[in-house]
Amino acid sequence: MKYYSTNKSVPEVSLMEAVTKGLAADKGLFMPERIDKFPAEFFENIHKLSFQEIAFEVAKKFFGEDVPEQTLKEIVYDTLNFDCPVVHVNDNIYSLELFHGPTLAFKDVGGRFMARLLGYFLKENNEEVNVLVATSGDTGSAVANGFLKVPGIRVFVLYPKGLVSEIQEKQFTTLGNNITALEIDGTFDDCQRLVKSAFMDRELNEAMVLTSANSINVARFLPQAFYYFNAYARLREQGVENDIVIAVPSGNFGNLTAGLFAKRMGLPVKRFVAANNENDIVYQYLQNGKYEPRPSIATIANAMDVGDPSNFARILDLYNHSHAAIATDMKGYRYSDAEIRQTIGEVYLNYGYTCDPHGAVGYRALEEDLQEYETGVFLETAHPAKFTATVEAVIGEGNVPLPVKLAEFMKGEKRSVKLGKDFEGFKKFLLNKVS
Ligand SMILES: *Cc1c(COP(=O)(O)O)cnc(C)c1O
């Protein structure tokens, strides 16, 4: 399968090149040249398949031409050594829990898959690769843990100083080995800009092989389609078949775009709901057709504090830049911190379910959007214990027990390198690593 750039001014590349480069040379995002549809029979029987079996079928559609079948199966099964269950919350609303992986957020799926696929390509080529990843909180930990001790790979995690929760920070600053945490005096957008500039810098790219593990990377992004198919299968088991609406708490829009890919592959989803916090750039676009990026502002759903969502370019490309077509498949909602807190409290009180601040945005969007005869699923993108302070301030102290996996991280000692948000300083730091 070939991959083209959304900017369409450079030639198509192979999967290996797309994964090792991350971003296309013209700054566009890579897109697969085809999105193959499943036959209708696949969906008739999908509930008889396990999550791993479903994921393998989806993976073959994307990567089957480029990775030997047995290797791909091992990568998929090894990536998904945890479940993504669909949990009933109230009458017609379900939670797709994506927080059962090692770092308790959905990014474990793409992060683990990408680490394994890149490991496979490197073994074939004996290369050394430097992974740059900008994080608003959860990507850094998923990628760092996915790549920890993988030979031939060094990981640099860039995160905004003081803008991630303590537990998020511990998950990528305590690992050591091939993982270096860079504490940037700026916002997530600054971190993302530094990473993008690094990929465009001739001198850096001549000195070292750089790649990105953000959702701009197809190996991070595409595997996120796996759990949308699984959600449908698990709903079928629970007797739901039609009129399914999926709400996705969104920041960089990688997660939601993977859902749109799943729909294109035939997944019977009626529409998607893009749930935003006050960083509502896509919400505004859905209202008036104008895409106007602006600096992000800090909210309690911090992993969604993105002012210029990179995957929006993929959405435009997927729908041939038609605002009408996009607005048919996707509706938008936006909520303030006060509304997010209120929702966490109400869902806990009324249904005994604990949402994290991101999931709460998705839940609330469904409540507002759903018709009575429809069924809604919101993506619970992280475990509430990753945001204990925020959640317990609403539902009461001691009501969000710390999972064992997280407690282990809290014991480690934080180590980070402090850098400014200027590109020259970052570049000098990287060049020193290879000299
Ligand atoms: C990254 C993240 C999001 C946003 O996902 P995108 O793919 O960037 O839209 C939402 N919630 C949590 C908990 C996250 O870590």
CSV table of C-alpha atoms in Angstrom, one decimal, residues 18-309:
chain,number,residue,atom,x,y,z
A,18,ALA,CA,5.6,6.7,6.1
A,19,VAL,CA,6.2,5.1,9.6
A,20,THR,CA,9.9,6.1,9.8
A,21,LYS,CA,9.4,9.6,8.5
A,22,GLY,CA,6.2,10.4,10.4
A,23,LEU,CA,5.4,13.6,8.4
A,24,ALA,CA,5.6,14.0,4.6
A,25,ALA,CA,8.3,16.2,3.2
A,26,ASP,CA,5.8,18.9,2.2
A,27,LYS,CA,4.5,18.9,5.9
A,28,GLY,CA,1.4,17.0,4.9
A,29,LEU,CA,0.1,14.0,6.8
A,30,PHE,CA,0.3,10.6,5.2
A,31,MET,CA,-2.9,8.9,4.0
A,32,PRO,CA,-3.3,5.3,2.7
A,33,GLU,CA,-4.0,5.3,-1.0
A,34,ARG,CA,-7.1,3.1,-0.5
A,35,ILE,CA,-9.5,2.4,2.3
A,36,ASP,CA,-10.9,-1.1,1.7
A,37,LYS,CA,-14.4,-1.9,2.7
A,38,PHE,CA,-15.4,-5.1,4.5
A,39,PRO,CA,-18.2,-7.2,3.0
A,40,ALA,CA,-21.6,-7.0,4.8
A,41,GLU,CA,-21.1,-10.6,6.0
A,42,PHE,CA,-18.2,-9.5,8.1
A,43,PHE,CA,-20.5,-7.3,10.2
A,44,GLU,CA,-23.2,-10.0,10.4
A,45,ASN,CA,-20.8,-12.3,12.3
A,46,ILE,CA,-18.5,-9.8,13.9
A,47,HIS,CA,-19.9,-10.4,17.4
A,48,LYS,CA,-18.5,-14.0,17.3
A,49,LEU,CA,-15.0,-12.7,17.1
A,50,SER,CA,-12.7,-11.6,19.9
A,51,PHE,CA,-11.1,-8.2,20.1
A,52,GLN,CA,-7.8,-9.5,18.9
A,53,GLU,CA,-9.4,-11.4,16.0
A,54,ILE,CA,-11.3,-8.3,14.9
A,55,ALA,CA,-8.2,-6.1,15.2
A,56,PHE,CA,-6.2,-8.6,13.1
A,57,GLU,CA,-8.8,-8.4,10.3
A,58,VAL,CA,-8.7,-4.6,10.4
A,59,ALA,CA,-4.9,-4.6,10.5
A,60,LYS,CA,-4.7,-6.8,7.4
A,61,LYS,CA,-6.8,-4.2,5.5
A,62,PHE,CA,-4.2,-1.5,6.2
A,63,PHE,CA,-0.9,-3.4,6.5
A,64,GLY,CA,-1.5,-6.8,4.9
A,65,GLU,CA,0.4,-5.9,1.7
A,66,ASP,CA,3.5,-4.7,3.6
A,67,VAL,CA,4.0,-7.0,6.6
A,68,PRO,CA,4.0,-10.8,6.5
A,69,GLU,CA,0.7,-12.2,7.9
A,70,GLN,CA,2.2,-14.1,10.8
A,71,THR,CA,4.4,-11.1,11.9
A,72,LEU,CA,1.3,-8.8,11.7
A,73,LYS,CA,-0.7,-11.2,13.8
A,74,GLU,CA,2.0,-11.3,16.4
A,75,ILE,CA,2.2,-7.5,16.5
A,76,VAL,CA,-1.6,-7.1,16.8
A,77,TYR,CA,-2.0,-9.8,19.5
A,78,ASP,CA,1.0,-8.5,21.5
A,79,THR,CA,-0.2,-4.9,21.3
A,80,LEU,CA,-3.7,-5.9,22.5
A,81,ASN,CA,-2.8,-7.8,25.7
A,82,PHE,CA,-5.6,-5.9,27.4
A,83,ASP,CA,-9.3,-5.5,26.7
A,84,CYS,CA,-11.4,-2.5,25.5
A,85,PRO,CA,-14.8,-3.4,26.9
A,86,VAL,CA,-18.2,-1.7,26.3
A,87,VAL,CA,-19.8,-0.9,29.6
A,88,HIS,CA,-23.5,0.0,30.1
A,89,VAL,CA,-23.9,3.4,31.9
A,90,ASN,CA,-27.6,4.2,31.6
A,91,ASP,CA,-30.6,3.5,29.3
A,92,ASN,CA,-29.1,4.1,25.9
A,93,ILE,CA,-25.5,5.2,26.7
A,94,TYR,CA,-22.5,3.0,26.9
A,95,SER,CA,-18.8,3.7,27.7
A,96,LEU,CA,-16.1,2.2,25.5
A,97,GLU,CA,-13.3,1.8,28.1
A,98,LEU,CA,-10.0,2.4,26.5
A,99,PHE,CA,-8.0,2.6,29.7
A,100,HIS,CA,-7.1,-1.0,30.5
A,101,GLY,CA,-3.6,-0.8,28.9
A,102,PRO,CA,-0.3,-0.3,30.8
A,103,THR,CA,-0.5,3.5,31.0
A,104,LEU,CA,-4.3,3.6,31.4
A,105,ALA,CA,-5.2,5.7,28.3
A,106,PHE,CA,-6.3,4.8,24.7
A,107,LYS,CA,-2.9,5.8,23.4
A,108,ASP,CA,-1.5,2.5,24.6
A,109,VAL,CA,-3.2,0.9,21.5
A,110,GLY,CA,-1.4,3.1,18.9
A,111,GLY,CA,1.7,3.5,20.9
A,112,ARG,CA,2.3,-0.2,21.4
A,113,PHE,CA,1.4,-1.1,17.8
A,114,MET,CA,3.7,1.6,16.4
A,115,ALA,CA,6.7,0.5,18.7
A,116,ARG,CA,6.3,-3.1,17.5
A,117,LEU,CA,5.9,-2.2,13.8
A,118,LEU,CA,8.9,0.2,13.9
A,119,GLY,CA,10.9,-2.5,15.7
A,120,TYR,CA,10.1,-4.9,12.9
A,121,PHE,CA,11.2,-2.4,10.2
A,122,LEU,CA,14.4,-1.6,12.0
A,123,LYS,CA,15.3,-5.2,12.4
A,124,GLU,CA,15.0,-5.5,8.6
A,125,ASN,CA,17.3,-2.4,8.2
A,126,ASN,CA,19.7,-2.2,11.2
A,127,GLU,CA,18.9,1.5,11.7
A,128,GLU,CA,19.0,3.7,14.7
A,129,VAL,CA,15.9,5.8,15.1
A,130,ASN,CA,15.1,8.8,17.3
A,131,VAL,CA,11.4,9.1,18.1
A,132,LEU,CA,10.2,12.7,18.9
A,133,VAL,CA,6.9,12.9,20.6
A,134,ALA,CA,5.1,16.0,21.9
A,135,THR,CA,2.6,15.2,24.6
A,136,SER,CA,-0.3,16.9,26.2
A,137,GLY,CA,-0.2,14.2,28.9
A,138,ASP,CA,-1.0,10.7,27.7
A,139,THR,CA,0.8,10.2,24.5
A,140,GLY,CA,4.2,10.6,26.1
A,141,SER,CA,3.6,7.8,28.6
A,142,ALA,CA,2.0,5.4,26.1
A,143,VAL,CA,4.8,5.9,23.6
A,144,ALA,CA,7.6,5.9,26.2
A,145,ASN,CA,6.3,2.7,27.8
A,146,GLY,CA,5.7,1.1,24.4
A,147,PHE,CA,9.2,1.8,23.2
A,148,LEU,CA,11.0,1.3,26.5
A,149,LYS,CA,14.2,-0.8,26.0
A,150,VAL,CA,13.4,-1.4,22.3
A,151,PRO,CA,16.9,-1.8,20.8
A,152,GLY,CA,17.9,0.8,18.2
A,153,ILE,CA,15.3,3.4,19.3
A,154,ARG,CA,15.7,6.5,21.4
A,155,VAL,CA,12.7,8.4,22.6
A,156,PHE,CA,12.5,12.1,23.4
A,157,VAL,CA,9.2,13.2,25.1
A,158,LEU,CA,8.5,16.9,24.9
A,159,TYR,CA,5.9,18.1,27.4
A,160,PRO,CA,4.6,21.5,28.6
A,161,LYS,CA,6.0,22.4,32.0
A,162,GLY,CA,3.4,22.4,34.7
A,163,LEU,CA,0.5,21.6,32.3
A,164,VAL,CA,0.3,17.8,32.8
A,165,SER,CA,-1.0,16.0,35.9
A,166,GLU,CA,1.6,14.6,38.4
A,167,ILE,CA,0.8,11.0,37.5
A,168,GLN,CA,1.0,11.7,33.8
A,169,GLU,CA,4.4,13.2,34.3
A,170,LYS,CA,5.7,10.3,36.4
A,171,GLN,CA,4.8,7.9,33.6
A,172,PHE,CA,7.4,9.2,31.3
A,173,THR,CA,10.0,11.0,33.5
A,174,THR,CA,10.9,8.0,35.7
A,175,LEU,CA,11.7,5.4,33.0
A,176,GLY,CA,15.4,6.2,32.2
A,177,ASN,CA,17.1,3.8,29.7
A,178,ASN,CA,16.3,5.0,26.1
A,179,ILE,CA,13.7,7.5,27.2
A,180,THR,CA,14.5,11.2,27.8
A,181,ALA,CA,11.8,13.6,29.0
A,182,LEU,CA,12.2,17.2,27.9
A,183,GLU,CA,10.3,19.7,30.0
A,184,ILE,CA,9.5,22.6,27.7
A,185,ASP,CA,8.8,26.1,29.1
A,186,GLY,CA,5.6,26.6,26.9
A,187,THR,CA,2.3,25.0,25.9
A,188,PHE,CA,1.5,21.7,24.1
A,189,ASP,CA,1.3,23.7,20.8
A,190,ASP,CA,4.9,24.9,21.4
A,191,CYS,CA,6.0,21.2,21.9
A,192,GLN,CA,4.2,20.2,18.7
A,193,ARG,CA,5.8,23.0,16.8
A,194,LEU,CA,9.3,22.1,18.0
A,195,VAL,CA,8.7,18.5,16.8
A,196,LYS,CA,7.4,19.6,13.4
A,197,SER,CA,10.3,22.0,13.0
A,198,ALA,CA,12.8,19.3,13.8
A,199,PHE,CA,11.4,17.1,10.9
A,200,MET,CA,11.8,20.0,8.5
A,201,ASP,CA,15.4,20.9,9.6
A,202,ARG,CA,17.9,19.7,7.0
A,203,GLU,CA,20.9,19.7,9.3
A,204,LEU,CA,19.2,17.7,12.0
A,205,ASN,CA,17.9,15.2,9.5
A,206,GLU,CA,21.3,14.7,8.0
A,207,ALA,CA,22.7,14.1,11.5
A,208,MET,CA,20.1,11.7,12.8
A,209,VAL,CA,17.1,9.6,11.7
A,210,LEU,CA,14.0,11.3,13.2
A,211,THR,CA,10.5,10.1,13.4
A,212,SER,CA,7.3,11.1,15.2
A,213,ALA,CA,5.1,9.0,17.4
A,214,ASN,CA,2.2,11.4,17.6
A,215,SER,CA,-1.0,10.6,15.8
A,216,ILE,CA,0.4,12.2,12.7
A,217,ASN,CA,2.2,8.8,12.4
A,218,VAL,CA,0.1,6.3,10.5
A,219,ALA,CA,1.3,3.5,12.7
A,220,ARG,CA,0.0,5.3,15.8
A,221,PHE,CA,-3.1,6.6,14.1
A,222,LEU,CA,-4.6,3.7,12.0
A,223,PRO,CA,-4.6,1.0,14.8
A,224,GLN,CA,-7.1,3.2,16.7
A,225,ALA,CA,-9.7,2.0,14.2
A,226,PHE,CA,-9.5,-1.5,15.9
A,227,TYR,CA,-11.6,-0.6,18.9
A,228,TYR,CA,-14.4,1.0,17.0
A,229,PHE,CA,-15.0,-2.3,15.3
A,230,ASN,CA,-14.8,-4.0,18.6
A,231,ALA,CA,-17.2,-1.6,20.2
A,232,TYR,CA,-19.8,-2.5,17.5
A,233,ALA,CA,-19.2,-6.3,18.1
A,234,ARG,CA,-19.6,-5.9,21.8
A,235,LEU,CA,-22.8,-3.8,21.4
A,236,ARG,CA,-24.2,-6.5,19.1
A,237,GLU,CA,-23.6,-9.0,22.0
A,238,GLN,CA,-25.6,-6.7,24.2
A,239,GLY,CA,-28.5,-6.6,21.7
A,240,VAL,CA,-27.8,-3.2,20.0
A,241,GLU,CA,-27.6,-3.2,16.2
A,242,ASN,CA,-28.8,0.0,14.7
A,243,ASP,CA,-28.7,3.8,15.1
A,244,ILE,CA,-25.3,3.8,16.8
A,245,VAL,CA,-23.7,7.2,17.6
A,246,ILE,CA,-20.2,7.4,18.8
A,247,ALA,CA,-18.9,10.4,20.8
A,248,VAL,CA,-15.1,11.1,20.8
A,249,PRO,CA,-13.5,13.4,23.3
A,250,SER,CA,-11.1,15.2,20.8
A,251,GLY,CA,-7.9,17.2,20.9
A,252,ASN,CA,-5.6,16.4,17.9
A,253,PHE,CA,-8.5,14.5,16.3
A,254,GLY,CA,-6.5,11.3,15.6
A,255,ASN,CA,-8.9,9.2,17.6
A,256,LEU,CA,-12.0,10.5,15.8
A,257,THR,CA,-10.4,10.4,12.4
A,258,ALA,CA,-9.6,6.7,12.9
A,259,GLY,CA,-13.4,6.3,13.6
A,260,LEU,CA,-14.2,8.0,10.4
A,261,PHE,CA,-11.9,5.5,8.6
A,262,ALA,CA,-13.8,2.7,10.3
A,263,LYS,CA,-17.0,4.1,9.0
A,264,ARG,CA,-15.5,4.3,5.5
A,265,MET,CA,-14.6,0.6,5.8
A,266,GLY,CA,-18.3,-0.1,6.3
A,267,LEU,CA,-18.7,0.0,10.1
A,268,PRO,CA,-22.4,0.7,10.7
A,269,VAL,CA,-22.1,3.9,12.7
A,270,LYS,CA,-24.8,6.5,12.1
A,271,ARG,CA,-22.6,9.5,13.0
A,272,PHE,CA,-19.8,10.7,15.1
A,273,VAL,CA,-19.9,13.4,17.7
A,274,ALA,CA,-16.8,15.5,18.2
A,275,ALA,CA,-16.7,16.5,21.8
A,276,ASN,CA,-14.4,19.5,22.6
A,277,ASN,CA,-13.5,21.4,25.7
A,278,GLU,CA,-13.1,25.2,25.3
A,279,ASN,CA,-10.5,24.6,22.6
A,280,ASP,CA,-13.3,24.4,20.1
A,281,ILE,CA,-11.7,25.1,16.8
A,282,VAL,CA,-13.4,22.1,15.1
A,283,TYR,CA,-16.7,22.9,16.7
A,284,GLN,CA,-16.6,26.3,15.2
A,285,TYR,CA,-15.6,24.8,11.8
A,286,LEU,CA,-18.7,22.5,12.0
A,287,GLN,CA,-20.9,25.5,12.7
A,288,ASN,CA,-19.7,27.9,10.0
A,289,GLY,CA,-17.2,26.1,7.7
A,290,LYS,CA,-14.3,28.3,8.9
A,291,TYR,CA,-11.2,26.6,10.3
A,292,GLU,CA,-9.4,29.1,12.5
A,293,PRO,CA,-6.6,27.7,14.6
A,294,ARG,CA,-5.7,29.7,17.7
A,295,PRO,CA,-3.5,29.3,20.7
A,296,SER,CA,-4.8,26.6,23.1
A,297,ILE,CA,-6.0,27.4,26.6
A,298,ALA,CA,-5.5,25.1,29.6
A,299,THR,CA,-8.6,23.2,30.8
A,300,ILE,CA,-9.2,20.3,33.2
A,301,ALA,CA,-9.5,17.9,30.1
A,302,ASN,CA,-5.8,18.8,29.4
A,303,ALA,CA,-5.2,16.1,26.8
A,304,MET,CA,-7.6,17.9,24.5
A,305,ASP,CA,-6.0,21.4,24.9
A,306,VAL,CA,-5.1,21.7,21.2
A,307,GLY,CA,-5.4,24.9,19.2
A,308,ASP,CA,-4.5,23.5,15.8
A,309,PRO,CA,-5.5,19.8,15.6
